[in-house]
Amino acid sequence: MVEKNTIPAGYWQDANGALIPTAKIKEIDKDRHTTVVQLAEAAKDVSASLLGFKLQAMQTIQEFITRSLEQYEVKTGGDKGNVTLVSFDGRYKITRQVQDSIVFDERLQAAKALIDECIHVWAKGSNSNIKVLVNDAFQVDKAGAVNTSRVLGLRRLSIDDPTWTRAMAAISDSMRVSSSKAYVRFYERDETGEYQAINLDVAGV
């Protein structure tokens, strides 16, 4: 692929990196290229503007939360946590959500081994539904990752067994937050009293 600033005059570079004389390029292909580039570059500008707006909105929300809590002489420990803000007249609503991505380290394998041990010991007397839940929980997707919610769902099962308890402890110990992503959403109440999202997605406008 030739660098854009080294493409010789009178040539265009195609998608395969080949240099094509402009005289051999159809006018409709040139027109298509110009249309796509102009719109894509404009979309990049809008995207950058939206990112700037999101960052500013998140900062403004956090600054308001800090001011609100100051009346109780309380300091926040950061911008984690979900919050909903509503205008005085109820017309607008803003929600801020912070979603953590949870992954499991190698200790999840210990939990699986302990759970398998439980099922083996329980043998025919074990609940078949629990076996299904366990099998589903430890199935991996195409990327080799387990379903986090299904694994965590095992901890909600009320099972009085010391080996099972050790397995649940192993699950807890294996958990770690790999990343966090913040979301901010805006809503306006319609004539029926329902809040409708203020759409910031081009595809949804």
N, CA and C of each residue as an Amber inpcrd file, in Angstrom:
protein
   615
   0.8520000  -1.2010000   0.0000000   0.0000000   0.0000000   0.0000000
   0.8810000   1.2420000   0.0000000   0.6870000   2.1000000  -0.9710000
   1.4840000   3.3150000  -1.1010000   0.9320000   4.3760000  -0.1590000
   1.8420000   5.0790000   0.5440000   1.4070000   6.1650000   1.4090000
   0.6930000   7.2210000   0.5780000  -0.3650000   7.8190000   1.1920000
  -1.1970000   8.7620000   0.4460000  -0.3770000   9.9280000  -0.1080000
   0.5900000  10.4140000   0.6990000   1.3470000  11.5790000   0.2570000
   2.4430000  11.2340000  -0.7540000   2.6000000   9.9230000  -1.0750000
   3.6070000   9.5250000  -2.0720000   2.9800000   9.0160000  -3.3600000
   1.6480000   9.0770000  -3.4550000   0.9750000   8.6570000  -4.6800000
   1.2930000   9.6900000  -5.7710000   1.8460000   9.2390000  -6.8750000
   2.2210000  10.1990000  -7.9310000   1.0130000  10.8910000  -8.5370000
   1.2450000  12.0890000  -9.0310000   0.1760000  12.8560000  -9.6630000
  -0.3640000  12.0850000 -10.8620000  -1.6680000  12.1650000 -11.0480000
  -2.2910000  11.4950000 -12.1740000  -2.6910000  10.0700000 -11.8810000
  -2.5520000   9.6460000 -10.6370000  -2.9120000   8.2780000 -10.2520000
  -3.7950000   8.3010000  -9.0040000  -4.6400000   7.2850000  -8.8980000
  -5.3850000   7.0010000  -7.6780000  -4.9990000   5.5980000  -7.2310000
  -5.0280000   5.3950000  -5.9510000  -4.7280000   4.0610000  -5.4140000
  -6.0260000   3.3410000  -5.0990000  -6.1640000   2.1000000  -5.5990000
  -7.4050000   1.3680000  -5.3410000  -7.3180000   0.6130000  -4.0150000
  -8.3770000  -0.1500000  -3.7020000  -8.4670000  -0.8400000  -2.4160000
  -7.4090000  -1.9140000  -2.2470000  -6.8160000  -2.3860000  -3.3470000
  -5.7700000  -3.4100000  -3.2850000  -4.3690000  -2.8160000  -3.2520000
  -4.3060000  -1.4810000  -3.2620000  -3.0040000  -0.8250000  -3.2090000
  -2.4010000  -0.5450000  -4.5780000  -3.1010000  -0.9160000  -5.6110000
  -2.5800000  -0.6960000  -6.9710000  -2.7930000   0.7550000  -7.3970000
  -1.8370000   1.2870000  -8.1580000  -1.9360000   2.6500000  -8.6670000
  -2.6270000   2.6230000 -10.0300000  -3.7220000   3.3670000 -10.1430000
  -4.5270000   3.3760000 -11.3560000  -4.4840000   4.7860000 -11.9560000
  -4.1260000   4.9030000 -13.2330000  -4.1550000   6.2340000 -13.8800000
  -5.5630000   6.8180000 -13.8160000  -5.6720000   8.0820000 -13.4350000
  -6.9970000   8.6980000 -13.3070000  -7.7470000   8.6980000 -14.6280000
  -7.0200000   8.7100000 -15.7250000  -7.6790000   8.7130000 -17.0420000
  -8.4350000   7.4180000 -17.2840000  -8.0540000   6.3460000 -16.5930000
  -8.7030000   5.0520000 -16.7870000  -9.8170000   4.7970000 -15.7710000
 -10.0350000   5.7550000 -14.8870000 -11.0780000   5.5940000 -13.8730000
 -12.3670000   6.2420000 -14.3820000 -13.4650000   5.5070000 -14.3220000
 -14.7440000   6.0190000 -14.8080000 -15.1970000   7.1990000 -13.9450000
 -15.8980000   8.1160000 -14.5760000 -16.3700000   9.2980000 -13.8660000
 -17.3140000   8.9390000 -12.7210000 -18.1360000   7.9170000 -12.9320000
 -19.0650000   7.5230000 -11.8670000 -18.3070000   6.9680000 -10.6700000
 -17.1670000   6.2890000 -10.9240000 -16.3540000   5.7790000  -9.8260000
 -15.7000000   6.9260000  -9.0640000 -15.2840000   7.9610000  -9.7940000
 -14.7170000   9.1430000  -9.1370000 -15.7850000   9.8460000  -8.2930000
 -16.9860000   9.9290000  -8.8930000 -18.1020000  10.5790000  -8.1870000
 -18.4440000   9.8150000  -6.9090000 -18.4870000   8.4720000  -7.0210000
 -18.7840000   7.6440000  -5.8540000 -17.7370000   7.8520000  -4.7690000
 -16.4650000   7.8400000  -5.1550000 -15.3660000   8.0210000  -4.2090000
 -15.5040000   9.3610000  -3.4830000 -15.7650000  10.4250000  -4.2340000
 -15.8880000  11.7480000  -3.6360000 -17.0590000  11.8010000  -2.6550000
 -18.1900000  11.2010000  -3.0500000 -19.3670000  11.1800000  -2.1840000
 -19.0850000  10.4620000  -0.8760000 -18.4770000   9.2830000  -0.9850000
 -18.1920000   8.4810000   0.2120000 -17.1970000   9.1880000   1.1310000
 -16.1220000   9.7100000   0.5530000 -15.0930000  10.3670000   1.3590000
 -15.6500000  11.5900000   2.0750000 -16.4170000  12.4090000   1.3610000
 -16.9760000  13.6110000   1.9720000 -17.8820000  13.2740000   3.1540000
 -18.7650000  12.2910000   2.9540000 -19.6860000  11.9180000   4.0320000
 -18.9480000  11.2510000   5.1900000 -17.9790000  10.3880000   4.8850000
 -17.2360000   9.7050000   5.9390000 -16.4230000  10.6900000   6.7690000
 -15.7910000  11.6630000   6.1060000 -15.0180000  12.6720000   6.8350000
 -15.9430000  13.5170000   7.7140000 -17.1320000  13.8440000   7.1990000
 -18.1040000  14.5950000   8.0040000 -18.5650000  13.7700000   9.1990000
 -18.7500000  12.4510000   8.9810000 -19.1630000  11.5600000  10.0680000
 -18.0870000  11.5010000  11.1460000 -16.8220000  11.5080000  10.7420000
 -15.7280000  11.5020000  11.7170000 -15.7510000  12.7620000  12.5700000
 -16.0650000  13.8780000  11.9460000 -16.1550000  15.1350000  12.6920000
 -17.2970000  15.0870000  13.7070000 -18.4590000  14.5600000  13.2580000
 -19.6050000  14.4340000  14.1600000 -19.2760000  13.4900000  15.3110000
 -18.5960000  12.3770000  15.0020000 -18.2150000  11.4030000  16.0210000
 -17.3140000  12.0430000  17.0680000 -16.3480000  12.8180000  16.5980000
 -15.4360000  13.4920000  17.5260000 -16.1990000  14.4890000  18.3940000
 -17.1750000  15.1730000  17.7850000 -17.9920000  16.1290000  18.5340000
 -18.8280000  15.4180000  19.5910000 -19.3980000  14.2580000  19.2330000
 -20.1870000  13.4820000  20.1890000 -19.3300000  12.9980000  21.3510000
 -18.1060000  12.5610000  21.0510000 -17.2110000  12.1140000  22.1040000
 -16.9040000  13.2620000  23.0590000 -16.6400000  14.4370000  22.4880000
 -16.3780000  15.5970000  23.3300000 -17.5780000  15.9380000  24.1910000
 -18.7870000  15.8350000  23.6090000 -20.0100000  16.1030000  24.3720000
 -20.1840000  15.0950000  25.4980000 -19.9200000  13.8120000  25.2030000
 -20.0640000  12.7830000  26.2310000 -19.1170000  13.0320000  27.3960000
 -17.8650000  13.3200000  27.0920000 -16.8900000  13.5670000  28.1550000
 -17.2830000  14.7780000  28.9870000 -17.7560000  15.8270000  28.3090000
 -18.1840000  17.0290000  29.0250000 -19.4070000  16.7430000  29.8850000
 -20.3450000  15.9550000  29.3350000 -21.5460000  15.6060000  30.0910000
 -21.2040000  14.7950000  31.3300000 -20.3040000  13.8320000  31.1860000
 -19.9080000  13.0140000  32.3280000 -19.2480000  13.8700000  33.4050000
 -18.4110000  14.7990000  32.9850000 -17.7340000  15.6770000  33.9330000
 -18.7470000  16.5830000  34.6390000 -19.6880000  17.1280000  33.8730000
 -20.7050000  18.0140000  34.4520000 -21.5760000  17.2740000  35.4590000
 -21.9530000  16.0420000  35.1230000 -22.7600000  15.2350000  36.0370000
 -21.9980000  14.9700000  37.3310000 -20.7170000  14.6020000  37.2040000
 -19.9300000  14.3140000  38.3970000 -19.7360000  15.5570000  39.2610000
 -19.5430000  16.6930000  38.6160000 -19.3930000  17.9390000  39.3670000
 -20.6750000  18.2680000  40.1260000 -21.8390000  18.0010000  39.4980000
 -23.1090000  18.2370000  40.1970000 -23.2420000  17.3040000  41.3910000
 -22.9010000  16.0250000  41.2050000 -23.0010000  15.0580000  42.3070000
 -22.1260000  15.5080000  43.4690000 -20.9250000  15.9830000  43.1590000
 -20.0220000  16.4640000  44.2050000 -20.6460000  17.6260000  44.9640000
 -21.2430000  18.5850000  44.2340000 -21.8810000  19.7250000  44.8950000
 -23.0600000  19.2740000  45.7460000 -23.8180000  18.3060000  45.2340000
 -24.9870000  17.8290000  45.9640000 -24.5930000  17.1590000  47.2750000
 -23.5240000  16.3760000  47.2450000 -23.1170000  15.6370000  48.4420000
 -22.3770000  16.5130000  49.4440000 -21.8850000  17.6440000  48.9860000
 -21.1580000  18.5300000  49.8970000 -22.0410000  19.0340000  51.0310000
 -23.3660000  19.1140000  50.7780000 -24.2540000  19.5920000  51.8330000
 -24.3130000  18.6180000  53.0030000 -23.9000000  17.3800000  52.7530000
 -23.8440000  16.3810000  53.8210000 -22.4080000  16.1290000  54.2750000
 -21.5000000  16.9740000  53.7770000 -20.0790000  16.8510000  54.1020000
 -19.5520000  15.4630000  53.7380000 -19.9860000  15.0070000  52.5600000
 -19.5720000  13.6930000  52.0650000 -18.7880000  13.8880000  50.7780000
 -17.6980000  13.1570000  50.6440000 -16.9010000  13.1950000  49.4240000
 -17.0620000  11.8770000  48.6850000 -17.2140000  11.9620000  47.3770000
 -17.3490000  10.7450000  46.5820000 -15.9850000  10.1260000  46.3400000
 -16.0030000   8.8330000  46.1130000 -14.7520000   8.1290000  45.8670000
 -14.4240000   7.9880000  44.4020000 -15.0930000   8.7310000  43.5520000
 -14.8600000   8.6260000  42.1140000 -16.1720000   8.7160000  41.3670000
 -16.1140000   8.4420000  40.0860000 -17.3130000   8.5640000  39.2530000
 -17.9730000   7.2290000  38.9920000 -17.7380000   6.2460000  39.8700000
 -18.3940000   4.9580000  39.7240000 -19.8280000   5.0490000  40.2560000
 -20.6660000   4.1530000  39.8210000 -22.0310000   4.0940000  40.3140000
 -23.0240000   4.6800000  39.3360000 -24.2270000   4.1410000  39.3780000
 -25.2940000   4.6090000  38.4970000 -26.0850000   5.7130000  39.1790000
 -26.5420000   6.6590000  38.3990000 -27.3030000   7.7710000  38.9630000
 -28.3110000   8.2540000  37.9270000 -29.4650000   8.7150000  38.4030000
 -30.4990000   9.2840000  37.5480000 -30.8060000  10.6970000  38.0240000
 -30.7830000  11.6410000  37.1010000 -31.0860000  13.0360000  37.4190000
 -32.3060000  13.4590000  36.6100000 -33.2300000  14.1530000  37.2590000
 -34.4620000  14.5940000  36.6020000 -34.6070000  16.0940000  36.7890000
 -35.0060000  16.7910000  35.7330000 -35.2170000  18.2330000  35.8260000
 -36.3820000  18.5310000  36.7630000 -36.4230000  19.7510000  37.2920000
 -37.4400000  20.1230000  38.2740000 -38.8510000  19.9090000  37.7350000
 -39.0440000  20.2100000  36.4480000 -40.3820000  20.0550000  35.8700000
 -40.6520000  18.6490000  35.3570000 -39.6590000  17.7610000  35.5000000
 -39.8560000  16.3750000  35.0870000 -39.7780000  16.1400000  33.6030000
 -39.4680000  17.1870000  32.8430000 -39.4670000  17.0320000  31.3900000
 -38.2920000  16.1960000  30.9110000 -37.1250000  16.4130000  31.5190000
 -35.9170000  15.7240000  31.0700000 -35.3750000  14.7960000  32.1590000
 -34.7630000  13.7420000  31.6960000 -34.1210000  12.7910000  32.6020000
 -32.7780000  12.3770000  32.0170000 -31.7790000  12.2940000  32.8780000
 -30.4470000  11.8520000  32.4570000 -30.0360000  10.6660000  33.3340000
 -29.5310000   9.6230000  32.7020000 -29.0100000   8.4940000  33.4660000
 -27.5330000   8.3060000  33.1560000 -26.7610000   8.0900000  34.2030000
 -25.3520000   7.7390000  34.0320000 -25.1540000   6.3330000  34.5820000
 -24.5820000   5.4810000  33.7660000 -24.3490000   4.1020000  34.1720000
 -22.8980000   3.7430000  33.9210000 -22.3180000   3.0260000  34.8640000
 -20.9540000   2.5430000  34.7100000 -21.0000000   1.0220000  34.7560000
 -20.6170000   0.4110000  33.6520000 -20.6900000  -1.0480000  33.5330000
 -19.2960000  -1.6440000  33.5780000 -19.0960000  -2.5550000  34.5300000
 -17.8110000  -3.2380000  34.6600000 -17.8180000  -4.5160000  33.8270000
 -16.7110000  -4.7750000  33.1620000 -16.5210000  -6.0430000  32.4570000
 -15.7380000  -6.9730000  33.3730000 -16.3650000  -8.0850000  33.7260000
 -15.7510000  -9.0140000  34.6730000 -15.1660000 -10.2060000  33.9250000
 -13.9640000 -10.5790000  34.2820000 -13.3220000 -11.7730000  33.7380000
 -12.9030000 -12.6680000  34.9030000 -12.5860000 -13.9060000  34.5880000
 -12.1810000 -14.8780000  35.5980000 -10.7590000 -15.3400000  35.3070000
  -9.9630000 -15.4990000  36.3690000  -8.6100000 -15.9970000  36.1660000
  -8.5960000 -17.5180000  36.2870000  -7.3950000 -18.0890000  36.4360000
  -7.2520000 -19.5510000  36.4070000  -7.9640000 -20.2580000  37.5560000
  -8.3090000 -19.5220000  38.6140000  -8.9730000 -20.1510000  39.7530000
 -10.3910000 -20.6180000  39.4320000 -10.9290000 -20.1390000  38.3010000
 -12.2380000 -20.6350000  37.8760000 -12.1600000 -22.1220000  37.5490000
 -10.9910000 -22.5820000  37.0870000 -10.8130000 -24.0080000  36.7950000
 -10.9190000 -24.8270000  38.0780000 -10.4210000 -24.2530000  39.1840000
 -10.5390000 -24.9420000  40.4780000 -11.9980000 -25.0460000  40.8830000
 -12.7440000 -23.9730000  40.6460000 -14.1710000 -23.9910000  40.9740000
 -14.8890000 -25.0710000  40.1700000 -14.5630000 -25.1560000  38.8720000
 -15.2000000 -26.1720000  38.0280000 -14.8580000 -27.5760000  38.5160000
 -13.6210000 -27.7970000  38.9190000 -13.2140000 -29.1170000  39.4110000
 -13.9620000 -29.4740000  40.6940000 -14.1210000 -28.4960000  41.5790000
 -14.8340000 -28.7350000  42.8330000 -16.3100000 -29.0080000  42.5840000
 -16.8930000 -28.2870000  41.6440000 -18.3070000 -28.5040000  41.3160000
 -18.4920000 -29.8880000  40.6950000 -17.5740000 -30.2740000  39.8160000
 -17.6460000 -31.6230000  39.2320000 -17.5540000 -32.6810000  40.3170000
 -16.7200000 -32.4050000  41.3100000 -16.5810000 -33.3430000  42.4390000
 -17.8970000 -33.4670000  43.1910000 -18.5710000 -32.3300000  43.3780000
 -19.8670000 -32.3560000  44.0600000 -20.8660000 -33.2150000  43.2970000
 -20.9660000 -32.9670000  42.0020000 -21.9370000 -33.7000000  41.1850000
 -21.6270000 -35.1970000  41.1890000 -20.3420000 -35.5320000  41.1520000
 -19.9530000 -36.9490000  41.1770000 -20.3580000 -37.6000000  42.5010000
 -20.1430000 -36.8820000  43.6070000 -20.4790000 -37.4340000  44.9260000
 -21.9830000 -37.5570000  45.0870000 -22.7040000 -36.5420000  44.5820000
 -24.1540000 -36.5990000  44.7100000 -24.7450000 -37.7000000  43.8340000
 -24.0680000 -37.9810000  42.7190000 -24.4780000 -39.0570000  41.7990000
 -25.9620000 -38.9620000  41.4510000 -26.6520000 -40.0760000  41.5480000
 -28.0390000 -40.1430000  41.1090000 -28.9660000 -39.2910000  41.9680000
 -28.5380000 -38.9850000  43.1620000 -29.4060000 -38.2060000  44.0520000
 -29.3740000 -36.7180000  43.7550000 -28.4990000 -36.2680000  42.8630000
 -28.3780000 -34.8370000  42.5930000 -29.5010000 -34.3600000  41.6790000
 -29.7640000 -33.0850000  41.7770000 -30.8090000 -32.4660000  40.9740000
 -30.3130000 -32.2920000  39.5460000 -31.0520000 -32.8530000  38.5880000
 -30.6240000 -32.7750000  37.1930000 -30.6020000 -31.3360000  36.6940000
 -31.4850000 -30.4920000  37.2770000 -31.5130000 -29.0840000  36.8760000
 -30.2010000 -28.3900000  37.2300000 -29.6150000 -28.7410000  38.3730000
 -28.3430000 -28.1550000  38.7860000 -27.2450000 -28.5590000  37.8080000
 -27.2710000 -29.8030000  37.3590000 -26.2810000 -30.2620000  36.3900000
 -26.3610000 -29.4410000  35.1050000 -27.5870000 -29.1670000  34.6610000
 -27.7750000 -28.3720000  33.4480000 -27.2330000 -26.9680000  33.6480000
 -27.5300000 -26.3690000  34.8120000 -27.0460000 -25.0190000  35.1040000
 -25.5250000 -24.9670000  35.1020000 -24.9020000 -25.9830000  35.6870000
 -23.4440000 -26.0320000  35.7480000 -22.8550000 -26.1750000  34.3510000
 -23.4130000 -27.0820000  33.5670000 -22.9000000 -27.2840000  32.2050000
 -23.0490000 -26.0220000  31.3610000 -24.2030000 -25.3660000  31.4930000
 -24.4280000 -24.1320000  30.7380000 -23.4660000 -23.0310000  31.1890000
 -23.2290000 -22.9550000  32.4990000 -22.3870000 -21.8890000  33.0470000
 -20.9620000 -21.9640000  32.5320000 -20.4610000 -23.1720000  32.3280000
 -19.0560000 -23.3140000  31.9520000 -18.8480000 -23.5420000  30.4540000
 -19.9160000 -23.4020000  29.6870000 -19.7420000 -23.4470000  28.2360000
 -19.0360000 -22.1720000  27.7760000 -18.1540000 -22.3160000  26.8240000
 -17.4010000 -21.1580000  26.3350000 -17.9210000 -20.7380000  24.9720000
 -17.7510000 -19.4400000  24.6730000 -18.1690000 -18.9350000  23.3730000
 -17.0350000 -19.1060000  22.3640000 -17.1940000 -18.5140000  21.1930000
 -16.1870000 -18.6600000  20.1480000 -14.8330000 -18.0790000  20.5520000
 -14.8800000 -17.1010000  21.4600000 -13.6380000 -16.4690000  21.9180000
 -13.0210000 -17.2220000  23.0930000 -13.6730000 -18.3160000  23.5310000
 -13.1420000 -19.1020000  24.6320000 -13.5000000 -18.5610000  26.0000000
 -14.4760000 -17.6460000  26.0710000 -14.8690000 -17.0390000  27.3380000
 -16.1760000 -17.6420000  27.8330000 -16.3010000 -17.7370000  29.1480000
 -17.5360000 -18.2480000  29.7300000 -18.5290000 -17.1030000  29.8690000
 -19.8060000 -17.4690000  30.0470000 -20.8500000 -16.4750000  30.2450000
 -20.8160000 -16.0160000  31.7000000 -20.4450000 -14.7520000  31.9030000
 -20.2540000 -14.2410000  33.2630000 -21.5040000 -14.3660000  34.1090000
 -22.6500000 -13.9770000  33.5710000 -23.8830000 -13.9910000  34.3640000
 -24.2690000 -15.4110000  34.7780000 -24.0070000 -16.3850000  33.8980000
 -24.3480000 -17.7700000  34.2440000 -23.4420000 -18.2990000  35.3510000
 -22.1560000 -17.9660000  35.2780000 -21.2310000 -18.4080000  36.3260000
 -21.6140000 -17.7760000  37.6610000 -21.8930000 -16.4760000  37.6450000
 -22.2650000 -15.7950000  38.8800000 -23.6070000 -16.3040000  39.3980000
 -24.4600000 -16.7800000  38.4860000 -25.7510000 -17.3140000  38.8880000
 -25.6140000 -18.5490000  39.7720000 -24.5140000 -19.2810000  39.6140000
 -24.3020000 -20.4740000  40.4550000 -24.1860000 -20.0970000  41.9260000
 -23.6910000 -18.8860000  42.1960000 -23.5100000 -18.4710000  43.5880000
 -24.8360000 -18.2120000  44.2910000 -25.8960000 -18.0650000  43.4890000
 -27.2050000 -17.8160000  44.0960000 -27.9270000 -19.1100000  44.4700000
 -27.3600000 -20.2320000  44.0660000 -27.9770000 -21.5100000  44.4220000
 -27.7170000 -21.8130000  45.8960000 -28.7650000 -22.1910000  46.6010000
 -28.6430000 -22.5000000  48.0310000 -28.3370000 -23.9860000  48.1960000
 -27.0460000 -24.3020000  48.3130000 -26.6110000 -25.6950000  48.4380000
 -25.7130000 -25.8190000  49.6680000 -26.1280000 -26.6450000  50.6040000
 -25.3930000 -26.8390000  51.8540000 -24.4110000 -27.9930000  51.6960000
 -23.2420000 -27.6620000  51.1600000 -22.2070000 -28.6740000  50.9520000
 -20.8530000 -27.9650000  51.0540000 -19.9420000 -28.4310000  51.8940000
 -18.6620000 -27.7350000  52.0750000 -17.8360000 -27.6330000  50.7870000
 -17.8990000 -28.6670000  49.9520000 -17.1430000 -28.6120000  48.6910000
 -17.7370000 -27.5730000  47.7570000 -19.0660000 -27.5310000  47.7250000
 -19.7330000 -26.5040000  46.9030000 -19.3730000 -25.1030000  47.4140000
 -19.3320000 -24.9440000  48.7240000 -18.9760000 -23.6540000  49.3150000
 -17.5670000 -23.2440000  48.9060000 -16.6420000 -24.2020000  48.8960000
 -15.2770000 -23.9040000  48.4520000 -15.2640000 -23.5070000  46.9740000
 -16.1010000 -24.1660000  46.1830000 -16.1790000 -23.8480000  44.7560000
 -16.6790000 -22.4170000  44.5610000 -17.6840000 -22.0170000  45.3190000
 -18.2150000 -20.6590000  45.2040000 -17.1740000 -19.6360000  45.6540000
 -16.3850000 -19.9920000  46.6600000 -15.3170000 -19.0990000  47.1080000
 -14.2620000 -18.9520000  46.0110000 -13.9920000 -20.0380000  45.3020000
 -13.0190000 -19.9980000  44.2060000 -13.5190000 -19.1000000  43.0810000
 -14.8290000 -19.1530000  42.8140000 -15.4020000 -18.2680000  41.7980000
 -15.2230000 -16.8110000  42.2070000 -15.5370000 -16.5130000  43.4600000
 -15.4020000 -15.1410000  43.9530000 -13.9610000 -14.6610000  43.8660000
 -13.0150000 -15.5360000  44.2380000 -11.6020000 -15.1540000  44.2240000
 -11.0720000 -14.9750000  42.8040000 -11.6940000 -15.6710000  41.8520000
 -11.1910000 -15.6200000  40.4710000 -11.6750000 -14.3950000  39.7030000
 -12.6460000 -13.6950000  40.2550000 -13.2400000 -12.5560000  39.5590000
 -12.3430000 -11.3280000  39.6360000 -12.2760000 -10.6150000  38.5320000
 -11.6190000  -9.3070000  38.5310000 -12.2420000  -8.4400000  37.4450000
 -12.2050000  -7.1470000  37.6780000 -12.7570000  -6.1940000  36.7110000
 -11.6710000  -5.8700000  35.6940000 -11.9270000  -6.2140000  34.4370000
 -10.9290000  -5.9720000  33.3950000 -11.0370000  -4.5720000  32.8190000
 -12.2520000  -4.0140000  32.8240000 -12.4450000  -2.6670000  32.2940000
 -13.8010000  -2.1480000  32.7360000 -13.9560000  -0.8520000  32.6620000
 -15.2310000  -0.2090000  32.9880000 -15.5920000   0.7300000  31.8550000
 -16.8730000   0.7800000  31.5370000 -17.3340000   1.6780000  30.4840000
 -18.5110000   2.4870000  30.9980000 -18.4330000   3.7830000  30.7800000
 -19.4780000   4.6780000  31.2620000 -20.4460000   5.0170000  30.1400000
 -21.7160000   5.0820000  30.4880000 -22.7620000   5.4320000  29.5340000
 -23.5670000   6.6040000  30.0900000 -23.9570000   7.5200000  29.2350000
 -24.8570000   8.5870000  29.6390000 -25.9800000   8.6460000  28.6160000
 -27.2050000   8.6690000  29.0990000 -28.3640000   8.6620000  28.2150000
 -29.3080000   9.7870000  28.6110000 -29.9810000  10.3370000  27.5990000
 -30.8500000  11.4840000  27.8100000 -32.2690000  11.1430000  27.3660000
 -33.2430000  11.6260000  28.1430000 -34.6340000  11.3170000  27.8610000
 -35.4930000  12.5830000  27.9760000 -36.5920000  12.5930000  27.2070000
 -37.5820000  13.6620000  27.2970000 -38.9470000  13.0250000  27.4430000
 -39.7440000  13.5660000  28.3450000 -41.0680000  13.0000000  28.5890000
 -42.0470000  13.4550000  27.5070000 -42.7760000  12.4910000  26.9500000
 -43.7290000  12.8310000  25.8920000 -45.0890000  13.1880000  26.4810000
 -46.0780000  13.3990000  25.6050000 -47.4000000  13.8390000  26.0480000
 -48.1300000  12.7790000  26.8660000 -47.6810000  11.5220000  26.7780000
 -48.3100000  10.4600000  27.5720000 -47.6580000  10.2820000  28.9370000
 -46.5840000  11.0270000  29.1580000 -45.8860000  10.9140000  30.4360000
 -44.7530000   9.9190000  30.4240000 -44.5310000   9.2570000  29.2840000
 -43.4510000   8.2880000  29.1730000 -42.1660000   8.9840000  28.7090000
 -41.0390000   8.5230000  29.2430000 -39.7610000   9.0860000  28.8340000
 -39.2830000   8.4060000  27.5490000 -38.9570000   9.2200000  26.5630000
 -38.4340000   8.7270000  25.2990000 -36.9750000   9.1530000  25.1710000
 -36.1440000   8.2290000  24.6950000 -34.7150000   8.5290000  24.5580000
 -34.4870000   9.6220000  23.5290000 -33.5930000  10.5400000  23.8580000
 -33.1230000  11.5240000  22.8920000 -32.0100000  10.8390000  22.1040000
 -32.3020000  10.5050000  20.8620000 -31.4270000   9.6150000  20.1090000
 -30.1710000  10.3450000  19.6200000 -29.0220000   9.7910000  19.9800000
 -27.7440000  10.3280000  19.5260000 -27.0630000   9.3820000  18.5500000
 -27.8150000   8.3720000  18.1100000 -27.3190000   7.4000000  17.1610000
 -27.8650000   7.7440000  15.7780000 -26.9780000   7.9670000  14.8110000
 -27.4120000   8.3670000  13.4810000 -28.4080000   7.3620000  12.8940000
 -28.1640000   6.0870000  13.1440000 -29.0420000   5.0600000  12.5780000
 -30.4340000   5.0960000  13.1740000 -30.5550000   5.6760000  14.3700000
 -31.8460000   5.6700000  15.0410000 -32.6080000   6.9680000  14.9540000
 -32.0340000   7.9660000  14.3070000 -32.6860000   9.2790000  14.2040000
 -33.7570000   9.2490000  13.1160000
